[in-house]
Amino acid sequence: MTTGEGPKSRSRTAPGRQDWSSWPHYDGAAQGFRGYWYPVTWSSHLTGKPQPFTICGEKITLIRDGGTAYALHNRCPHRGVPLSEGDQQFPGTVSCPYHGWTFDLPTGRLSAVITDGPGCRLTGKVSVRTYAVEERLGMVWVYIPLADEEPHPIDEQLPEELVSNPFVMGGRIEPRGGNWRFACENGFDEGHAKYLHRTALWRLFKPMPTWNVTRIVPRGRWIYRVQDEVHWEADFPGVGHWSNKRWWKMQPPKETFNIGNTGKADSINPTIEAQDFPGFASLSMPGVLRIVYPNFIHYEFYVPVDADRHNYVGVMVNFTEGWSTLRFYAKYLGAIRWLFHGQFSGQDAWMVDVTDAPPEKLYRPDVSLTSWRNLSEEEYAKKLAGTGADSSAEKEA
Amino acid sequence: MTTGEGPKSRSRTAPGRQDWSSWPHYDGAAQGFRGYWYPVTWSSHLTGKPQPFTICGEKITLIRDGGTAYALHNRCPHRGVPLSEGDQQFPGTVSCPYHGWTFDLPTGRLSAVITDGPGCRLTGKVSVRTYAVEERLGMVWVYIPLADEEPHPIDEQLPEELVSNPFVMGGRIEPRGGNWRFACENGFDEGHAKYLHRTALWRLFKPMPTWNVTRIVPRGRWIYRVQDEVHWEADFPGVGHWSNKRWWKMQPPKETFNIGNTGKADSINPTIEAQDFPGFASLSMPGVLRIVYPNFIHYEFYVPVDADRHNYVGVMVNFTEGWSTLRFYAKYLGAIRWLFHGQFSGQDAWMVDVTDAPPEKLYRPDVSLTSWRNLSEEEYAKKLAGTGADSSAEKEA
Amino acid sequence: MTTGEGPKSRSRTAPGRQDWSSWPHYDGAAQGFRGYWYPVTWSSHLTGKPQPFTICGEKITLIRDGGTAYALHNRCPHRGVPLSEGDQQFPGTVSCPYHGWTFDLPTGRLSAVITDGPGCRLTGKVSVRTYAVEERLGMVWVYIPLADEEPHPIDEQLPEELVSNPFVMGGRIEPRGGNWRFACENGFDEGHAKYLHRTALWRLFKPMPTWNVTRIVPRGRWIYRVQDEVHWEADFPGVGHWSNKRWWKMQPPKETFNIGNTGKADSINPTIEAQDFPGFASLSMPGVLRIVYPNFIHYEFYVPVDADRHNYVGVMVNFTEGWSTLRFYAKYLGAIRWLFHGQFSGQDAWMVDVTDAPPEKLYRPDVSLTSWRNLSEEEYAKKLAGTGADSSAEKEA
């Protein structure tokens, strides 16, 4: 009997680091990195009826009042009843369903207690935590603070090209099983796409490569995957030949070496130049993936719910205006939504749900994973230094 | 961003006691107070087939034999099989389904082991714990002992007026989520009824007050809520006006101050005088609520199952005899059962299930809660002193 | 109130040992004894598509390749994805679905990583644990090792008469709730059959005894139940009369004493002599029950899944060849499968699921249980001594 990586023999046959102790902040961020903006729900779904959400393990209620979205900690301080079970009794407030404790939406302050009359002594002296809210890309975003700090402007965190260019978009928000870090690592993972997605309908007529040589290139707050080599087939000695080429699929480019930045898009629109994107796929904190196609950019936001669940937010953006937006909507609703945001992305969801690491045994293409972990470790350390908050805040979260 | 009662800022913005350390017995009674009688099931539902129940975390089987109800610990000492899975092989006994261990119902003693023949040496030497049983109000009551003490007479624990007066009744036994203490506190809670139940069909034509001033008055082993003020509307500065008055509802009495005991019933029946009830709502150990209406008394018994579940036992009693009982049954089955024991009480069940305290932040009307906690703390301490049992018995339970 | 075996009074009224500390190996074997072969699935169900199983708490994937069955630890060392989610990309291998890590089935060695090309440096240096596999009785058997030892030959563990005699068989593999030890003890338990199965359709026309006197006789690696007395009815003083005799059932033999080996079968087939079986029921490690009927032998294998679940493997064997096998199949499919492996055995499953010991209070007929525990304790100690592995291996499992 041959032994392998069983409990007793692991250290013998699988050398090298297998846990995440090299990235302590990352290791501790099972419920997400605090100190960032996260997309929570579609703006069009938010009304005057409060709704409950969990982000980074934190229970939040969102409500719209007078056109503005507000976020409060979803727990009445009186007896712990979720405010999302309540409703609005007065403009600009939300009331707990149990005893009518009424909170001012902008400040969270207790502004009236219906069942204690106007003389209630707690009025103005008790409050629930509020969260900063913004609306971008048709979604409501909430800032989950490290401590009590002011949030940074959301536009500093959004992909730069989304801040001031006109665009049309389509997307999905989908609750998924598995830790958000597995989802994020899966998204940027250079190795899996070619193999896991080889059966995706999205790639029905286009072959996937067999293996690549990839570099990770940092630029600003993003890291990019740059393909140096793309191999469309391979002979594995003593095992066999493997290729995703098929007679009915398009012919791939000839075996290529040192292809440099060929993964990049030629042009997204007149104002966004291709050289802005040194690679096809890029990633930034707190878990934002950008895939640049010739005519679209696809984004994935991995939003931590708790240690076991996350929300997948997939958005396809076309930087265009006027009549040509119609072509985008037709394409999105007719194909992208079902093939790409649906079946293709469902294969990722399947893997994210069954991934179980650490322990793990990384291989060469996992440079994309370790680069991301390094990035997150550094960016988060910078943030902690910047806010004066120390890592105990993170642990408390 | 305004901070509120979030984890870090709680101590700053929400002064005062927020846990239950002032009431250590109450705090420890998550599974109920032992040393009391609890209603378990309807007498008419109990037959010769043993049935399983859990009361105060204790697994019990009930069975009727020769007209008498018996309660035994629901575990065969041989191999741990629940006796409620078995049946009766001989009169006056119950047999485990696995090997026919047969227990005498009155004493719990092993009276025969079918598969070991008449010479079985364990016969008479092993027994299962038995529980004292009584039948009152059409229900089977079981005494959950502190230790091995003799139970007090059940009539000492029942509401006094139920012991010797003739009456008719209707009721519900309903398993509910949430700790029994939340159910009990909710029942006596002065503050919630006016607001939570403002939409109850039971109050479709009668307005609820907006806020009251309430005193808690002890009398004997009961505490009573006495309304000193009732306010039917209120203006909350900077927030708005609130009232439950509606054009289609009856006009409430004029705004009243110092109304004294007006909450009390004028007369329940010739032998039960109104002055017996200094207030509309009263509460006694181990969690019995009494609401006195002019022609009925409504009772709620909050029966602990375990730390997360309780049984709601709601009973409506009319102190009458003869032909007029028909009028009661018509009224109960036609309306009370659906509107009061149904939808109205369902609103309470909803809140009990989502209450999550401590921590908590009490307000002025919560004097009803703290008075109840004080009562239970004192009564239970007296009981411990009386039986000679110490609080370790409680902890073990 | 009479007290019984309640928590506080147990030590007083139920003397004697109530836990399993006398059998430390047995007590520690909640997930099964390692160092044995276990039947996992039907050979005919195993194909080239890998399937997941759990045996002794160990996650395993089985796959058939070129006619041979293989077993691997069901976890890719890369990122923890179950290999049973993957498929075969090359003959003699299985590939992880995520990145195409490809493992050699006989050795478990990483033989190719599709997405890393032929130059992958981990190839040949990483492996997953493999398990020895055999096929017997139409089933795939896996050896769960204590440590890294070579497995003993499976034929040394199988019931001797199954190794070289021709036979036909029918059987069921059924996942069941409850610990495997309860299932095993139930199978050999002398006391329960007569009482629990008194209502089995399988015994519709044959009465069950009321109580027996039984000896346990060791022979080789088996222990046998030998009936010294069989009693068909009994009078329990002060309780009543009990018998399973009914007017429509066959008359049992006259009350018998000192019946010696009458429980044994007269002849199973020409080559298997009755004297090989000194009793009707016998048991061996690691939980194999043999019930000898005149024309059949029935076996039960209790296969540990984890501490709360086991697989029941029931097999009925007829030692015959040629045309008479048809008669067996007709009898098996027409009756045995439904009455014996179905309803009768379902009564056992019911008890195994609700048994909850220790604590326990054993009685005279439980000599069958304690003999089994003694046997397993001794056999397992011998095994540990033989392999040089110490009990820490067991604990780790």
PDB file of N, CA, C and O in Angstrom, chain C residues 340-394:
ATOM      1  N   PHE C 340     -37.289 -10.608   5.917  1.00  0.00           N
ATOM      2  CA  PHE C 340     -36.167 -10.743   6.840  1.00  0.00           C
ATOM      3  C   PHE C 340     -35.212  -9.548   6.733  1.00  0.00           C
ATOM      4  O   PHE C 340     -34.975  -8.838   7.701  1.00  0.00           O
ATOM      5  N   HIS C 341     -34.665  -9.323   5.540  1.00  0.00           N
ATOM      6  CA  HIS C 341     -33.782  -8.156   5.375  1.00  0.00           C
ATOM      7  C   HIS C 341     -34.566  -6.852   5.393  1.00  0.00           C
ATOM      8  O   HIS C 341     -33.983  -5.780   5.430  1.00  0.00           O
ATOM      9  N   GLY C 342     -35.880  -6.941   5.342  1.00  0.00           N
ATOM     10  CA  GLY C 342     -36.717  -5.744   5.324  1.00  0.00           C
ATOM     11  C   GLY C 342     -37.351  -5.448   6.673  1.00  0.00           C
ATOM     12  O   GLY C 342     -36.723  -4.866   7.546  1.00  0.00           O
ATOM     13  N   GLN C 343     -38.577  -5.954   6.897  1.00  0.00           N
ATOM     14  CA  GLN C 343     -39.336  -5.561   8.097  1.00  0.00           C
ATOM     15  C   GLN C 343     -38.698  -6.041   9.392  1.00  0.00           C
ATOM     16  O   GLN C 343     -38.589  -5.289  10.354  1.00  0.00           O
ATOM     17  N   PHE C 344     -38.258  -7.295   9.423  1.00  0.00           N
ATOM     18  CA  PHE C 344     -37.617  -7.845  10.629  1.00  0.00           C
ATOM     19  C   PHE C 344     -36.387  -7.010  10.994  1.00  0.00           C
ATOM     20  O   PHE C 344     -36.241  -6.533  12.122  1.00  0.00           O
ATOM     21  N   SER C 345     -35.535  -6.818  10.018  1.00  0.00           N
ATOM     22  CA  SER C 345     -34.305  -6.079  10.245  1.00  0.00           C
ATOM     23  C   SER C 345     -34.581  -4.605  10.525  1.00  0.00           C
ATOM     24  O   SER C 345     -33.812  -3.930  11.210  1.00  0.00           O
ATOM     25  N   GLY C 346     -35.703  -4.113  10.010  1.00  0.00           N
ATOM     26  CA  GLY C 346     -36.083  -2.728  10.285  1.00  0.00           C
ATOM     27  C   GLY C 346     -36.403  -2.498  11.748  1.00  0.00           C
ATOM     28  O   GLY C 346     -36.192  -1.404  12.279  1.00  0.00           O
ATOM     29  N   GLN C 347     -36.892  -3.527  12.431  1.00  0.00           N
ATOM     30  CA  GLN C 347     -37.127  -3.399  13.879  1.00  0.00           C
ATOM     31  C   GLN C 347     -35.807  -3.230  14.613  1.00  0.00           C
ATOM     32  O   GLN C 347     -35.702  -2.455  15.569  1.00  0.00           O
ATOM     33  N   ASP C 348     -34.778  -3.938  14.155  1.00  0.00           N
ATOM     34  CA  ASP C 348     -33.444  -3.737  14.735  1.00  0.00           C
ATOM     35  C   ASP C 348     -32.938  -2.312  14.480  1.00  0.00           C
ATOM     36  O   ASP C 348     -32.402  -1.667  15.376  1.00  0.00           O
ATOM     37  N   ALA C 349     -33.119  -1.865  13.243  1.00  0.00           N
ATOM     38  CA  ALA C 349     -32.656  -0.513  12.904  1.00  0.00           C
ATOM     39  C   ALA C 349     -33.296   0.533  13.810  1.00  0.00           C
ATOM     40  O   ALA C 349     -32.649   1.486  14.250  1.00  0.00           O
ATOM     41  N   TRP C 350     -34.571   0.327  14.115  1.00  0.00           N
ATOM     42  CA  TRP C 350     -35.310   1.241  14.994  1.00  0.00           C
ATOM     43  C   TRP C 350     -34.644   1.294  16.370  1.00  0.00           C
ATOM     44  O   TRP C 350     -34.375   2.366  16.912  1.00  0.00           O
ATOM     45  N   MET C 351     -34.346   0.135  16.946  1.00  0.00           N
ATOM     46  CA  MET C 351     -33.755   0.098  18.282  1.00  0.00           C
ATOM     47  C   MET C 351     -32.329   0.657  18.286  1.00  0.00           C
ATOM     48  O   MET C 351     -31.942   1.387  19.196  1.00  0.00           O
ATOM     49  N   VAL C 352     -31.557   0.275  17.259  1.00  0.00           N
ATOM     50  CA  VAL C 352     -30.177   0.754  17.186  1.00  0.00           C
ATOM     51  C   VAL C 352     -30.154   2.278  17.160  1.00  0.00           C
ATOM     52  O   VAL C 352     -29.299   2.924  17.761  1.00  0.00           O
ATOM     53  N   ASP C 353     -31.135   2.856  16.504  1.00  0.00           N
ATOM     54  CA  ASP C 353     -31.178   4.308  16.370  1.00  0.00           C
ATOM     55  C   ASP C 353     -31.541   5.004  17.676  1.00  0.00           C
ATOM     56  O   ASP C 353     -31.132   6.149  17.896  1.00  0.00           O
ATOM     57  N   VAL C 354     -32.291   4.341  18.560  1.00  0.00           N
ATOM     58  CA  VAL C 354     -32.707   5.009  19.804  1.00  0.00           C
ATOM     59  C   VAL C 354     -31.933   4.527  21.030  1.00  0.00           C
ATOM     60  O   VAL C 354     -32.124   5.065  22.122  1.00  0.00           O
ATOM     61  N   THR C 355     -31.083   3.516  20.858  1.00  0.00           N
ATOM     62  CA  THR C 355     -30.252   3.110  21.986  1.00  0.00           C
ATOM     63  C   THR C 355     -29.335   4.268  22.368  1.00  0.00           C
ATOM     64  O   THR C 355     -28.844   4.990  21.503  1.00  0.00           O
ATOM     65  N   ASP C 356     -29.132   4.441  23.670  1.00  0.00           N
ATOM     66  CA  ASP C 356     -28.342   5.575  24.149  1.00  0.00           C
ATOM     67  C   ASP C 356     -27.594   5.133  25.397  1.00  0.00           C
ATOM     68  O   ASP C 356     -28.047   5.312  26.512  1.00  0.00           O
ATOM     69  N   ALA C 357     -26.431   4.502  25.168  1.00  0.00           N
ATOM     70  CA  ALA C 357     -25.638   3.977  26.275  1.00  0.00           C
ATOM     71  C   ALA C 357     -24.160   4.240  25.979  1.00  0.00           C
ATOM     72  O   ALA C 357     -23.806   4.385  24.803  1.00  0.00           O
ATOM     73  N   PRO C 358     -23.285   4.219  27.018  1.00  0.00           N
ATOM     74  CA  PRO C 358     -23.590   4.250  28.429  1.00  0.00           C
ATOM     75  C   PRO C 358     -24.190   5.600  28.818  1.00  0.00           C
ATOM     76  O   PRO C 358     -24.073   6.535  28.031  1.00  0.00           O
ATOM     77  N   PRO C 359     -24.771   5.674  30.051  1.00  0.00           N
ATOM     78  CA  PRO C 359     -24.864   4.618  31.059  1.00  0.00           C
ATOM     79  C   PRO C 359     -25.817   3.502  30.631  1.00  0.00           C
ATOM     80  O   PRO C 359     -26.699   3.709  29.815  1.00  0.00           O
ATOM     81  N   GLU C 360     -25.587   2.352  31.237  1.00  0.00           N
ATOM     82  CA  GLU C 360     -26.435   1.210  30.952  1.00  0.00           C
ATOM     83  C   GLU C 360     -26.514   0.358  32.221  1.00  0.00           C
ATOM     84  O   GLU C 360     -25.720   0.524  33.142  1.00  0.00           O
ATOM     85  N   LYS C 361     -27.472  -0.541  32.273  1.00  0.00           N
ATOM     86  CA  LYS C 361     -27.616  -1.435  33.422  1.00  0.00           C
ATOM     87  C   LYS C 361     -27.848  -2.817  32.827  1.00  0.00           C
ATOM     88  O   LYS C 361     -28.934  -3.126  32.371  1.00  0.00           O
ATOM     89  N   LEU C 362     -26.782  -3.606  32.758  1.00  0.00           N
ATOM     90  CA  LEU C 362     -26.873  -4.893  32.058  1.00  0.00           C
ATOM     91  C   LEU C 362     -27.607  -5.942  32.901  1.00  0.00           C
ATOM     92  O   LEU C 362     -27.627  -5.865  34.127  1.00  0.00           O
ATOM     93  N   TYR C 363     -28.215  -6.911  32.230  1.00  0.00           N
ATOM     94  CA  TYR C 363     -28.898  -8.013  32.928  1.00  0.00           C
ATOM     95  C   TYR C 363     -28.334  -9.333  32.430  1.00  0.00           C
ATOM     96  O   TYR C 363     -27.492  -9.376  31.524  1.00  0.00           O
ATOM     97  N   ARG C 364     -28.779 -10.441  33.024  1.00  0.00           N
ATOM     98  CA  ARG C 364     -28.209 -11.751  32.776  1.00  0.00           C
ATOM     99  C   ARG C 364     -27.998 -12.054  31.280  1.00  0.00           C
ATOM    100  O   ARG C 364     -26.885 -12.434  30.870  1.00  0.00           O
ATOM    101  N   PRO C 365     -29.022 -11.918  30.417  1.00  0.00           N
ATOM    102  CA  PRO C 365     -28.802 -12.281  29.013  1.00  0.00           C
ATOM    103  C   PRO C 365     -27.741 -11.427  28.314  1.00  0.00           C
ATOM    104  O   PRO C 365     -27.311 -11.772  27.203  1.00  0.00           O
ATOM    105  N   ASP C 366     -27.320 -10.322  28.931  1.00  0.00           N
ATOM    106  CA  ASP C 366     -26.311  -9.470  28.296  1.00  0.00           C
ATOM    107  C   ASP C 366     -24.930 -10.097  28.337  1.00  0.00           C
ATOM    108  O   ASP C 366     -23.955  -9.470  27.909  1.00  0.00           O
ATOM    109  N   VAL C 367     -24.821 -11.321  28.813  1.00  0.00           N
ATOM    110  CA  VAL C 367     -23.558 -12.030  28.712  1.00  0.00           C
ATOM    111  C   VAL C 367     -23.118 -12.090  27.240  1.00  0.00           C
ATOM    112  O   VAL C 367     -21.926 -12.111  26.930  1.00  0.00           O
ATOM    113  N   SER C 368     -24.081 -12.078  26.318  1.00  0.00           N
ATOM    114  CA  SER C 368     -23.705 -12.068  24.896  1.00  0.00           C
ATOM    115  C   SER C 368     -23.001 -10.760  24.547  1.00  0.00           C
ATOM    116  O   SER C 368     -22.033 -10.738  23.787  1.00  0.00           O
ATOM    117  N   LEU C 369     -23.453  -9.659  25.134  1.00  0.00           N
ATOM    118  CA  LEU C 369     -22.812  -8.372  24.865  1.00  0.00           C
ATOM    119  C   LEU C 369     -21.423  -8.298  25.483  1.00  0.00           C
ATOM    120  O   LEU C 369     -20.461  -7.882  24.833  1.00  0.00           O
ATOM    121  N   THR C 370     -21.333  -8.690  26.755  1.00  0.00           N
ATOM    122  CA  THR C 370     -20.037  -8.546  27.422  1.00  0.00           C
ATOM    123  C   THR C 370     -19.016  -9.507  26.822  1.00  0.00           C
ATOM    124  O   THR C 370     -17.830  -9.184  26.732  1.00  0.00           O
ATOM    125  N   SER C 371     -19.484 -10.701  26.370  1.00  0.00           N
ATOM    126  CA  SER C 371     -18.546 -11.621  25.723  1.00  0.00           C
ATOM    127  C   SER C 371     -17.996 -11.012  24.437  1.00  0.00           C
ATOM    128  O   SER C 371     -16.820 -11.147  24.112  1.00  0.00           O
ATOM    129  N   TRP C 372     -18.862 -10.370  23.711  1.00  0.00           N
ATOM    130  CA  TRP C 372     -18.412  -9.686  22.478  1.00  0.00           C
ATOM    131  C   TRP C 372     -17.422  -8.572  22.785  1.00  0.00           C
ATOM    132  O   TRP C 372     -16.389  -8.432  22.136  1.00  0.00           O
ATOM    133  N   ARG C 373     -17.712  -7.810  23.814  1.00  0.00           N
ATOM    134  CA  ARG C 373     -16.795  -6.722  24.162  1.00  0.00           C
ATOM    135  C   ARG C 373     -15.444  -7.291  24.606  1.00  0.00           C
ATOM    136  O   ARG C 373     -14.405  -6.750  24.247  1.00  0.00           O
ATOM    137  N   ASN C 374     -15.500  -8.381  25.379  1.00  0.00           N
ATOM    138  CA  ASN C 374     -14.239  -9.017  25.779  1.00  0.00           C
ATOM    139  C   ASN C 374     -13.467  -9.509  24.556  1.00  0.00           C
ATOM    140  O   ASN C 374     -12.262  -9.304  24.437  1.00  0.00           O
ATOM    141  N   LEU C 375     -14.192 -10.152  23.641  1.00  0.00           N
ATOM    142  CA  LEU C 375     -13.551 -10.660  22.429  1.00  0.00           C
ATOM    143  C   LEU C 375     -12.875  -9.522  21.658  1.00  0.00           C
ATOM    144  O   LEU C 375     -11.700  -9.616  21.275  1.00  0.00           O
ATOM    145  N   SER C 376     -13.613  -8.441  21.433  1.00  0.00           N
ATOM    146  CA  SER C 376     -13.066  -7.350  20.622  1.00  0.00           C
ATOM    147  C   SER C 376     -11.875  -6.716  21.327  1.00  0.00           C
ATOM    148  O   SER C 376     -10.886  -6.356  20.695  1.00  0.00           O
ATOM    149  N   GLU C 377     -11.974  -6.623  22.651  1.00  0.00           N
ATOM    150  CA  GLU C 377     -10.886  -6.022  23.421  1.00  0.00           C
ATOM    151  C   GLU C 377      -9.603  -6.848  23.272  1.00  0.00           C
ATOM    152  O   GLU C 377      -8.523  -6.316  23.022  1.00  0.00           O
ATOM    153  N   GLU C 378      -9.756  -8.182  23.375  1.00  0.00           N
ATOM    154  CA  GLU C 378      -8.579  -9.058  23.288  1.00  0.00           C
ATOM    155  C   GLU C 378      -8.015  -9.109  21.871  1.00  0.00           C
ATOM    156  O   GLU C 378      -6.805  -9.021  21.665  1.00  0.00           O
ATOM    157  N   GLU C 379      -8.899  -9.251  20.903  1.00  0.00           N
ATOM    158  CA  GLU C 379      -8.439  -9.354  19.514  1.00  0.00           C
ATOM    159  C   GLU C 379      -7.717  -8.085  19.087  1.00  0.00           C
ATOM    160  O   GLU C 379      -6.705  -8.114  18.391  1.00  0.00           O
ATOM    161  N   TYR C 380      -8.265  -6.964  19.535  1.00  0.00           N
ATOM    162  CA  TYR C 380      -7.677  -5.709  19.107  1.00  0.00           C
ATOM    163  C   TYR C 380      -6.332  -5.477  19.792  1.00  0.00           C
ATOM    164  O   TYR C 380      -5.386  -4.972  19.173  1.00  0.00           O
ATOM    165  N   ALA C 381      -6.240  -5.886  21.067  1.00  0.00           N
ATOM    166  CA  ALA C 381      -4.966  -5.770  21.773  1.00  0.00           C
ATOM    167  C   ALA C 381      -3.914  -6.640  21.078  1.00  0.00           C
ATOM    168  O   ALA C 381      -2.761  -6.222  20.888  1.00  0.00           O
ATOM    169  N   LYS C 382      -4.323  -7.858  20.677  1.00  0.00           N
ATOM    170  CA  LYS C 382      -3.405  -8.742  19.952  1.00  0.00           C
ATOM    171  C   LYS C 382      -2.949  -8.071  18.671  1.00  0.00           C
ATOM    172  O   LYS C 382      -1.768  -8.082  18.320  1.00  0.00           O
ATOM    173  N   LYS C 383      -3.888  -7.474  17.953  1.00  0.00           N
ATOM    174  CA  LYS C 383      -3.552  -6.799  16.694  1.00  0.00           C
ATOM    175  C   LYS C 383      -2.549  -5.671  16.919  1.00  0.00           C
ATOM    176  O   LYS C 383      -1.568  -5.541  16.191  1.00  0.00           O
ATOM    177  N   LEU C 384      -2.781  -4.882  17.949  1.00  0.00           N
ATOM    178  CA  LEU C 384      -1.870  -3.780  18.224  1.00  0.00           C
ATOM    179  C   LEU C 384      -0.481  -4.311  18.546  1.00  0.00           C
ATOM    180  O   LEU C 384       0.527  -3.779  18.075  1.00  0.00           O
ATOM    181  N   ALA C 385      -0.453  -5.370  19.346  1.00  0.00           N
ATOM    182  CA  ALA C 385       0.838  -5.965  19.685  1.00  0.00           C
ATOM    183  C   ALA C 385       1.515  -6.503  18.425  1.00  0.00           C
ATOM    184  O   ALA C 385       2.718  -6.337  18.218  1.00  0.00           O
ATOM    185  N   GLY C 386       0.728  -7.134  17.566  1.00  0.00           N
ATOM    186  CA  GLY C 386       1.274  -7.742  16.352  1.00  0.00           C
ATOM    187  C   GLY C 386       1.839  -6.739  15.374  1.00  0.00           C
ATOM    188  O   GLY C 386       2.900  -6.936  14.788  1.00  0.00           O
ATOM    189  N   THR C 387       1.170  -5.623  15.200  1.00  0.00           N
ATOM    190  CA  THR C 387       1.638  -4.653  14.215  1.00  0.00           C
ATOM    191  C   THR C 387       2.685  -3.721  14.777  1.00  0.00           C
ATOM    192  O   THR C 387       3.304  -2.970  14.042  1.00  0.00           O
ATOM    193  N   GLY C 388       2.856  -3.777  16.092  1.00  0.00           N
ATOM    194  CA  GLY C 388       3.793  -2.834  16.683  1.00  0.00           C
ATOM    195  C   GLY C 388       3.196  -1.443  16.840  1.00  0.00           C
ATOM    196  O   GLY C 388       3.811  -0.563  17.403  1.00  0.00           O
ATOM    197  N   ALA C 389       1.994  -1.264  16.322  1.00  0.00           N
ATOM    198  CA  ALA C 389       1.322   0.028  16.523  1.00  0.00           C
ATOM    199  C   ALA C 389       0.792   0.056  17.942  1.00  0.00           C
ATOM    200  O   ALA C 389       0.415  -0.961  18.497  1.00  0.00           O
ATOM    201  N   ASP C 390       0.791   1.208  18.551  1.00  0.00           N
ATOM    202  CA  ASP C 390       0.228   1.290  19.887  1.00  0.00           C
ATOM    203  C   ASP C 390      -1.137   1.952  19.818  1.00  0.00           C
ATOM    204  O   ASP C 390      -1.618   2.349  18.766  1.00  0.00           O
ATOM    205  N   SER C 391      -1.745   2.058  20.977  1.00  0.00           N
ATOM    206  CA  SER C 391      -3.135   2.509  20.993  1.00  0.00           C
ATOM    207  C   SER C 391      -3.259   3.963  20.574  1.00  0.00           C
ATOM    208  O   SER C 391      -4.342   4.453  20.344  1.00  0.00           O
ATOM    209  N   SER C 392      -2.135   4.679  20.486  1.00  0.00           N
ATOM    210  CA  SER C 392      -2.265   6.072  20.064  1.00  0.00           C
ATOM    211  C   SER C 392      -2.742   6.142  18.630  1.00  0.00           C
ATOM    212  O   SER C 392      -3.408   7.086  18.225  1.00  0.00           O
ATOM    213  N   ALA C 393      -2.420   5.122  17.855  1.00  0.00           N
ATOM    214  CA  ALA C 393      -2.914   5.092  16.476  1.00  0.00           C
ATOM    215  C   ALA C 393      -4.426   5.039  16.470  1.00  0.00           C
ATOM    216  O   ALA C 393      -5.095   5.714  15.696  1.00  0.00           O
ATOM    217  N   GLU C 394      -4.946   4.245  17.387  1.00  0.00           N
ATOM    218  CA  GLU C 394      -6.396   4.143  17.476  1.00  0.00           C
ATOM    219  C   GLU C 394      -7.009   5.477  17.855  1.00  0.00           C
ATOM    220  O   GLU C 394      -7.993   5.910  17.280  1.00  0.00           O
TER     221      GLU C 394
END
